[in-house]
Short mmCIF file of C-alpha atoms and ligand atoms in Angstrom, two decimals:
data_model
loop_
_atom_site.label_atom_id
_atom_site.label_comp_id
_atom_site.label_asym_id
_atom_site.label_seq_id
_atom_site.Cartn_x
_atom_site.Cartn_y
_atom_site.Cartn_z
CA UNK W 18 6.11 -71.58 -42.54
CA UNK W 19 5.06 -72.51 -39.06
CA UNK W 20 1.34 -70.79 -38.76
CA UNK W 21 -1.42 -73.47 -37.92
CA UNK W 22 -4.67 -73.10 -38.08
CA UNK W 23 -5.10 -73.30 -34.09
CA UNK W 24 -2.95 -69.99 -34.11
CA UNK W 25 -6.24 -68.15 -35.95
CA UNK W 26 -8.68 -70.30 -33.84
CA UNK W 27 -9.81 -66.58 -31.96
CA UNK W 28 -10.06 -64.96 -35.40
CA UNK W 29 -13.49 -63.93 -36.33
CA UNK W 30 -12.93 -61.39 -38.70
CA UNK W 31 -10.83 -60.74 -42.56
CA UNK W 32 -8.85 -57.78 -41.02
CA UNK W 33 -8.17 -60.32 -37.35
CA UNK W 34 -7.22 -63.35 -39.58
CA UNK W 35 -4.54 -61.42 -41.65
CA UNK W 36 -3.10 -60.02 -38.64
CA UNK W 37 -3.04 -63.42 -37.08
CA UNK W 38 -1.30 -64.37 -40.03
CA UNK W 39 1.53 -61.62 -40.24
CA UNK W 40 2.13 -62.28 -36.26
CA UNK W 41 2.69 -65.58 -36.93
CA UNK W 42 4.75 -65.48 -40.24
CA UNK W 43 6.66 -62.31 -40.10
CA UNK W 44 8.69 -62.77 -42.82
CA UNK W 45 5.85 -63.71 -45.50
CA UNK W 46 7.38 -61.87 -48.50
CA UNK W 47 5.58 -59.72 -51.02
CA UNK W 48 3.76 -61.36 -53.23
CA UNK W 49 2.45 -63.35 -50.51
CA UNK W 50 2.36 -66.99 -52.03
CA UNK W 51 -0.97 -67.74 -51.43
CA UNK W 52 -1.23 -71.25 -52.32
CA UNK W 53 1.71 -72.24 -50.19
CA UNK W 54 0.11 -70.53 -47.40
CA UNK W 55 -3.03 -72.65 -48.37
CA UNK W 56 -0.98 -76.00 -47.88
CA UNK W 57 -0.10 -74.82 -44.09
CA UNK W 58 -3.44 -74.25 -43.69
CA UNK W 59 -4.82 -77.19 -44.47
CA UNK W 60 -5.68 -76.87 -47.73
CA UNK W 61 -5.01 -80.55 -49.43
CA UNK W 62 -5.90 -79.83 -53.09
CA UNK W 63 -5.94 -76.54 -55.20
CA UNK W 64 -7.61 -77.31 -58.79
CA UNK W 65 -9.41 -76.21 -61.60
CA UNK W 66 -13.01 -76.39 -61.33
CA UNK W 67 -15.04 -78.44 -64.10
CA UNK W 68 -18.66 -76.39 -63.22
CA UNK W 69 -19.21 -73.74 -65.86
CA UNK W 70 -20.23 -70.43 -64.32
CA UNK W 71 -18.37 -70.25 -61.22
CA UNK W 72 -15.13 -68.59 -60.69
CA UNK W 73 -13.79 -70.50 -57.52
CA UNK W 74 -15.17 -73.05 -55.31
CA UNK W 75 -13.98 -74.71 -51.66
CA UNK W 76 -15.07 -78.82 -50.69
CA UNK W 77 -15.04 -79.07 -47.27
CA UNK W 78 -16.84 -80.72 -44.44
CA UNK W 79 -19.22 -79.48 -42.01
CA UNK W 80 -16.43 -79.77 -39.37
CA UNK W 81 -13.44 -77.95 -41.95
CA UNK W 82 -11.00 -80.59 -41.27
CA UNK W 83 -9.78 -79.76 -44.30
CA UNK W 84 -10.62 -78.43 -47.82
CA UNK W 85 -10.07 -78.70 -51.71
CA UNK W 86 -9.98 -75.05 -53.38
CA UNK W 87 -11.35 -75.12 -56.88
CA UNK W 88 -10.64 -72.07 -59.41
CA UNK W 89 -11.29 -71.41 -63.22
CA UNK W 90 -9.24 -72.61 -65.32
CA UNK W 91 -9.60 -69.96 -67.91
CA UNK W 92 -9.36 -67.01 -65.52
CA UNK W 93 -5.76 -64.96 -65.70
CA UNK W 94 -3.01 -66.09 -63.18
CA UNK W 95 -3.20 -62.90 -60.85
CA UNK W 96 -7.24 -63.22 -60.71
CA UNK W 97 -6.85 -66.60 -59.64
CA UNK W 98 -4.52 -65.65 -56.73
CA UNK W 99 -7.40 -63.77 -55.69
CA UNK W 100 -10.02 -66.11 -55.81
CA UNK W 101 -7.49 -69.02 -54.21
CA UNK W 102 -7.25 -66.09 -51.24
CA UNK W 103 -10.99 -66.00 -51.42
CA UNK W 104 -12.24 -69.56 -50.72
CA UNK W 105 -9.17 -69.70 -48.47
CA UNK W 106 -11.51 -67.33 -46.17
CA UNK W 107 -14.50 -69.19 -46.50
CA UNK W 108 -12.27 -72.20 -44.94
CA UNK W 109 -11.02 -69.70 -42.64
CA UNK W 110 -13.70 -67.47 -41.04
CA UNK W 111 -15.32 -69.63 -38.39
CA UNK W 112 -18.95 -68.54 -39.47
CA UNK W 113 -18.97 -69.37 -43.14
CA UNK W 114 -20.45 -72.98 -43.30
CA UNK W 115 -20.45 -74.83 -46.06
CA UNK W 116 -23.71 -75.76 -48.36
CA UNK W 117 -25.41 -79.48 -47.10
CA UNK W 118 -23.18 -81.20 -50.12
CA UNK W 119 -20.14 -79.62 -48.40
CA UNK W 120 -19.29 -77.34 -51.27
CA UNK W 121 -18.89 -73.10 -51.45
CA UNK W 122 -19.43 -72.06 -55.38
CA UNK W 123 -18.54 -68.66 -55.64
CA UNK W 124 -19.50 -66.77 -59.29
CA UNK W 125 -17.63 -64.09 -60.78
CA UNK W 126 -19.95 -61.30 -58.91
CA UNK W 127 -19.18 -63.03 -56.07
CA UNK W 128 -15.60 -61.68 -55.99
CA UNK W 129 -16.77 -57.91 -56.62
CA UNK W 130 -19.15 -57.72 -53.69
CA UNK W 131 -18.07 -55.44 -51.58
CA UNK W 132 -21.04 -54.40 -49.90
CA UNK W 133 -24.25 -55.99 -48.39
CA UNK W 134 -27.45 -55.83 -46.61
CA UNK W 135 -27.22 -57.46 -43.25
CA UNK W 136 -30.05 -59.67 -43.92
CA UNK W 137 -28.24 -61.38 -47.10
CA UNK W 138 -26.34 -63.34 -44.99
CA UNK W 139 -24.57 -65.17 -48.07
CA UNK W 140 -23.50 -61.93 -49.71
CA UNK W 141 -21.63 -60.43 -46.30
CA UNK W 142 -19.41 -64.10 -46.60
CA UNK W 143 -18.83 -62.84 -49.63
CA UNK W 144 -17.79 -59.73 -49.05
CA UNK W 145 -16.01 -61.06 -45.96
CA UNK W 146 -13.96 -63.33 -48.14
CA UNK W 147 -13.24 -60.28 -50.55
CA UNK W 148 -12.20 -58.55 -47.60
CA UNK W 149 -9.79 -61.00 -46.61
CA UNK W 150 -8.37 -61.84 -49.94
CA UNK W 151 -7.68 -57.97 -50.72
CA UNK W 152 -5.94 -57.93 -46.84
CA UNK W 153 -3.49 -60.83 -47.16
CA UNK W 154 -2.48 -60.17 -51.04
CA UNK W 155 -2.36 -56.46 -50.36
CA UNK W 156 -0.92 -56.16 -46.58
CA UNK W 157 -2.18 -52.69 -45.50
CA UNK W 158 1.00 -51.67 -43.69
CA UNK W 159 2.97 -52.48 -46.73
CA UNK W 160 0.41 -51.21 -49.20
CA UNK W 161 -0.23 -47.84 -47.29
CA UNK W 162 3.95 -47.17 -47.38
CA UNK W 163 4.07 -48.17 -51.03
CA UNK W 164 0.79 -46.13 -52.71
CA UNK W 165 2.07 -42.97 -51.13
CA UNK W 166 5.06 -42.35 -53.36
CA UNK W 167 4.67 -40.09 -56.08
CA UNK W 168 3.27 -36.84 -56.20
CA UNK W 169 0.24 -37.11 -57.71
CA UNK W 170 -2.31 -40.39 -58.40
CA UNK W 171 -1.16 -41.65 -61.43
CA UNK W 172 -1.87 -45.19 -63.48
CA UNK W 173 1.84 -46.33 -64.23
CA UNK W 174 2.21 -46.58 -60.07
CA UNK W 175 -0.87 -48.62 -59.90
CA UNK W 176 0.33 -50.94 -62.49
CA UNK W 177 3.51 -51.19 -60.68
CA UNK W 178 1.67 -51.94 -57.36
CA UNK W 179 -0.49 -54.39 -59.41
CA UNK W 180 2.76 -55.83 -60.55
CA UNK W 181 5.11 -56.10 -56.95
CA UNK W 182 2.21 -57.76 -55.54
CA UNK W 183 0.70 -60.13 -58.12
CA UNK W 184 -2.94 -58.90 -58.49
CA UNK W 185 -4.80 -58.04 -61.39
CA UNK W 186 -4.89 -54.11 -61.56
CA UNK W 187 -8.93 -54.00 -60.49
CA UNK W 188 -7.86 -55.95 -57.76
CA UNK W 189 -5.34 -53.01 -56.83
CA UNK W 190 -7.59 -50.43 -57.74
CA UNK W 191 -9.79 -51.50 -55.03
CA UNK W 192 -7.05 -51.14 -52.45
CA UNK W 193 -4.98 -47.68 -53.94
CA UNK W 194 -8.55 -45.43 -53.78
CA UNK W 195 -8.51 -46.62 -50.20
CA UNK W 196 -4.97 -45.66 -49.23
CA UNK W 197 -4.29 -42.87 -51.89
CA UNK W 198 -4.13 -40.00 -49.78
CA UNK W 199 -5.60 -38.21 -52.71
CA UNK W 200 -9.21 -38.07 -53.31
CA UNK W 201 -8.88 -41.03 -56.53
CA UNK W 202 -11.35 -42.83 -58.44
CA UNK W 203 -11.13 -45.67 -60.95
CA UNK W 204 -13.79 -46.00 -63.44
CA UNK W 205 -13.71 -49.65 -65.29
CA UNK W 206 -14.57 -49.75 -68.29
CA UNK W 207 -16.06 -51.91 -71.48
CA UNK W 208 -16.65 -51.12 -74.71
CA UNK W 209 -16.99 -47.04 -73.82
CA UNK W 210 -19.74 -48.62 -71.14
CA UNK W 211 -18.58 -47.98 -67.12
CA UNK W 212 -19.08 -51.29 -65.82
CA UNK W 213 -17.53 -50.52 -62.29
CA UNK W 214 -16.29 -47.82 -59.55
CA UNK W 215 -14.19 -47.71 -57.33
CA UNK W 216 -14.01 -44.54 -55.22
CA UNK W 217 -13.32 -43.96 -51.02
CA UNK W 218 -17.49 -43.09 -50.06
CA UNK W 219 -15.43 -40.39 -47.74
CA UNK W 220 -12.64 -38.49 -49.54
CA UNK W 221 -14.34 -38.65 -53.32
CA UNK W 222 -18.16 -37.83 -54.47
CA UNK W 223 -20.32 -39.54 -56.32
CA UNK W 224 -20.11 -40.17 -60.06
CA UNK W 225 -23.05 -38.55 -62.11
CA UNK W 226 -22.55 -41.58 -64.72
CA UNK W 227 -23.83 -44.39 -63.55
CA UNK W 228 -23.46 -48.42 -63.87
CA UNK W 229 -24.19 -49.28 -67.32
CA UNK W 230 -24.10 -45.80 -68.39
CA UNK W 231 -21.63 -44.75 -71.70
CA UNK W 232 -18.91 -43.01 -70.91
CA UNK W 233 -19.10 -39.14 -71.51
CA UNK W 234 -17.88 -37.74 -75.26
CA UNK W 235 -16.28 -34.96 -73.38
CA UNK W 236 -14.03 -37.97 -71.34
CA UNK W 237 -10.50 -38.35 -72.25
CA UNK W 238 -11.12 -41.73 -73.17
CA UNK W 239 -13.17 -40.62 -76.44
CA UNK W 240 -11.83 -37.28 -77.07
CA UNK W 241 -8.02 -38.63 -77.66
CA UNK W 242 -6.48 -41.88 -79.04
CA UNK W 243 -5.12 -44.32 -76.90
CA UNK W 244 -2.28 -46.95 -77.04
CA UNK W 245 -2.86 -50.28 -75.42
CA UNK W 246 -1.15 -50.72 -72.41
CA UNK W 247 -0.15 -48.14 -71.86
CA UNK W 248 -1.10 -44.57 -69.52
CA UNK W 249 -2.39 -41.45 -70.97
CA UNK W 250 -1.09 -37.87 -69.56
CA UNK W 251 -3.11 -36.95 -66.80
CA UNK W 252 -5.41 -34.57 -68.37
CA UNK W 253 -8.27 -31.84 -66.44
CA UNK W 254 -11.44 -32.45 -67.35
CA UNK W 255 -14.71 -29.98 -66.90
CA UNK W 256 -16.02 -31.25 -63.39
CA UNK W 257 -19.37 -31.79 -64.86
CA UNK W 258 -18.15 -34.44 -67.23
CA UNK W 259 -18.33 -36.84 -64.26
CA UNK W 260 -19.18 -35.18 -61.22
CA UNK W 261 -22.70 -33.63 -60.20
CA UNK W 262 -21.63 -30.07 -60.08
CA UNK W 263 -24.13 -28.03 -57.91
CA UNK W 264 -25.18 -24.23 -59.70
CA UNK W 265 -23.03 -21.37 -58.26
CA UNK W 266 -20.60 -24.03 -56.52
CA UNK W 267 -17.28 -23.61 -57.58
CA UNK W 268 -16.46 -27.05 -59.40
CA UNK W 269 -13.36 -28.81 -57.73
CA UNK W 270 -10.34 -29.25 -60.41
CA UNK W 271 -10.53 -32.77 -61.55
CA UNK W 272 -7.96 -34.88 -63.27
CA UNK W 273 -8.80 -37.81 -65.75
CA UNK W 274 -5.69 -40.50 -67.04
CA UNK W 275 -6.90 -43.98 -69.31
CA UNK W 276 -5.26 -47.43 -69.61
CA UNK W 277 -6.53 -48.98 -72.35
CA UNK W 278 -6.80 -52.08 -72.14
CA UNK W 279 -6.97 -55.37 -74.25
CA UNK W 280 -10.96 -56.27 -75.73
CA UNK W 281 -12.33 -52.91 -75.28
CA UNK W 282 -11.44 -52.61 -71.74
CA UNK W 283 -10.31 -49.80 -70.19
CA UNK W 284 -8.72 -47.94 -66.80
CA UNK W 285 -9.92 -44.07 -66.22
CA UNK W 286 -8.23 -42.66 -62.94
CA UNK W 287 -10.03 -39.63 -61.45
CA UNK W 288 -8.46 -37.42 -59.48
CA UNK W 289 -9.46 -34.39 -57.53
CA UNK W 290 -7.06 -31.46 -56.40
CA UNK W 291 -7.77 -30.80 -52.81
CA UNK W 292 -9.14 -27.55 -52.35
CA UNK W 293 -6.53 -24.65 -51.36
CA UNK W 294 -7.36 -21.34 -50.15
CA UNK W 295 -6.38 -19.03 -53.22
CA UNK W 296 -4.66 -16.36 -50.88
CA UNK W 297 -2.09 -18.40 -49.01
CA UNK W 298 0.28 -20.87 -50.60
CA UNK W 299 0.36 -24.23 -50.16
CA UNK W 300 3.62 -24.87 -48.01
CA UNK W 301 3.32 -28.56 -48.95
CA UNK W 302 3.01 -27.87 -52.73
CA UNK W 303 6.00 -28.92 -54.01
CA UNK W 304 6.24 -32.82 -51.37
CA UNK W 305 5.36 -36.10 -52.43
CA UNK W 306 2.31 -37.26 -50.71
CA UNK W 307 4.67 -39.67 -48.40
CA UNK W 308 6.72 -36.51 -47.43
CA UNK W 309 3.48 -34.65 -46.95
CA UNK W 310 2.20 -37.59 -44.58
CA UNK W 311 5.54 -37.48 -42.53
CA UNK W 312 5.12 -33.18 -42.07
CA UNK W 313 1.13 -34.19 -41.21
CA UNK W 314 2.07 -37.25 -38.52
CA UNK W 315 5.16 -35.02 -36.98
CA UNK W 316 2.84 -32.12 -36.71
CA UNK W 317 0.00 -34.04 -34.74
ZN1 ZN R 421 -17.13 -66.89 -52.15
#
């Protein structure tokens, strides 16, 4: 690798860095390896972190000579590749400054921000680093070519994208309801609780069952058995079992899969059929979504 940190000196934002990055390593393979990208950024030390309650950390000085990157110990190898491409933003981005003791602690939450006011200053570096990490480990113009194979949305391709580029499969939920053509959603959940969801604010409505809520009996994920580890049939669902379904509106057609998971965790893809006019035939019916992309980019 030849990219130095004075090639990203004009970078002020996640999405500028990354591209900075590519531009200047071209040939950065998929998955990216983070922490030797670290080392040629001046990154001296990556190590486990001995504070309890944090899920990464970054040491650095006032001036960001250079920096240590501190991760938990106990955390799975892909969700440390994410928080190692986390703190490596805070280094990065020229407006994150560190705390007076020189140190960024970053908790578990931390890493699922992915929204905030723009008074909470500390939360948008947050986000920002999220940003970032999801950007380099997830290259859009790689990602966007690989998510639109296949048909239809489906669970075994996001554990294949989760597994080509080395990130948990939250991690790459995160980025597949963004570049899924497809109106998707991924519900996390624990214990028959939803804990998190991830859904595109512009292709996919709002979820009638909120944070914290338990999960529908009418869901595919209590009204069937499921193997762990490994993806259900994609099954329709009533509309109303997860969707706020408006009186004399004609529901959409939506589409439930689960991964269950190990300790009572658990994947539930939603999927909605885009709506088609009942008296003319789709001509694209029977194309995968990257075919139907092509027709839709040739016709513009
Ligand atoms: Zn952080």
């Amino acid at each position: 690798m030849t990219v130095s940190r004075i090639d990203l000196a004009d970078a002020a934002t996640p999405e500028k860095l990354v591209l900075e990055i590519f531009r200047h390593e071209p040939d950065l393979k998929i998955p990216v390896p983070i922490e030797d990208l670290c080392r040629q950024l001046d990154i001296v030390d990556i190590m486990p972190l001995d504070t309890e309650g944090y899920e990464g950390g970054l040491i650095t000085p006032a001036d960001k000579f250079e920096g240590s990157i501190l991760y938990n110990r106990l955390s799975p190898r892909r969700r440390r590749r994410f928080t190692i491409a986390h703190e490596l933003a805070h280094f990065l981005m020229p407006s994150h400054m560190p705390s007076a003791d020189g140190r960024f602690l970053c908790k578990m939450s931390d890493m699922l921000a992915l929204q905030a006011g723009e008074a909470d200053k500390r939360l948008r570096m947050e986000v920002e680093a999220n940003r970032f990490a999801a950007h380099i480990l997830m290259p859009a113009p790689f990602f966007r070519k690989d998510v639109a194979f296949g048909k239809d949305p489906n669970l075994n391709q996001l554990i294949k994208l989760a597994d080509r580029y080395d990130v948990s499969k939250e991690a790459a939920s995160r980025s597949y309801v963004r570049y899924r053509d497809e109106p998707v959603a991924i519900v996390i959940v624990h214990n028959g609780t939803v804990q998190r969801v991830y859904r595109e604010q512009s292709k996919f409505p709002y979820l009638s069952t909120r944070q914290g809520a338990p999960v529908s009996a009418y869901s595919l994920l209590r009204r069937r058995k499921h193997e762990e580890g490994v993806a259900s049939e994609i099954d329709q669902t009533d509309a109303g079992v997860w969707l706020d379904v408006q009186r004399g509106q004609r529901p959409p057609q939506l589409y439930e899969q689960v991964l269950a998971q190990r300790e009572g965790y658990a994947l539930i893809m939603l999927s909605i059929e885009p709506q088609i006019d009942e008296d003319e035939e789709d001509p694209e019916d029977d194309l995968t979504s990257a075919q139907r992309l092509k027709r839709r980019l040739s016709s513009r």
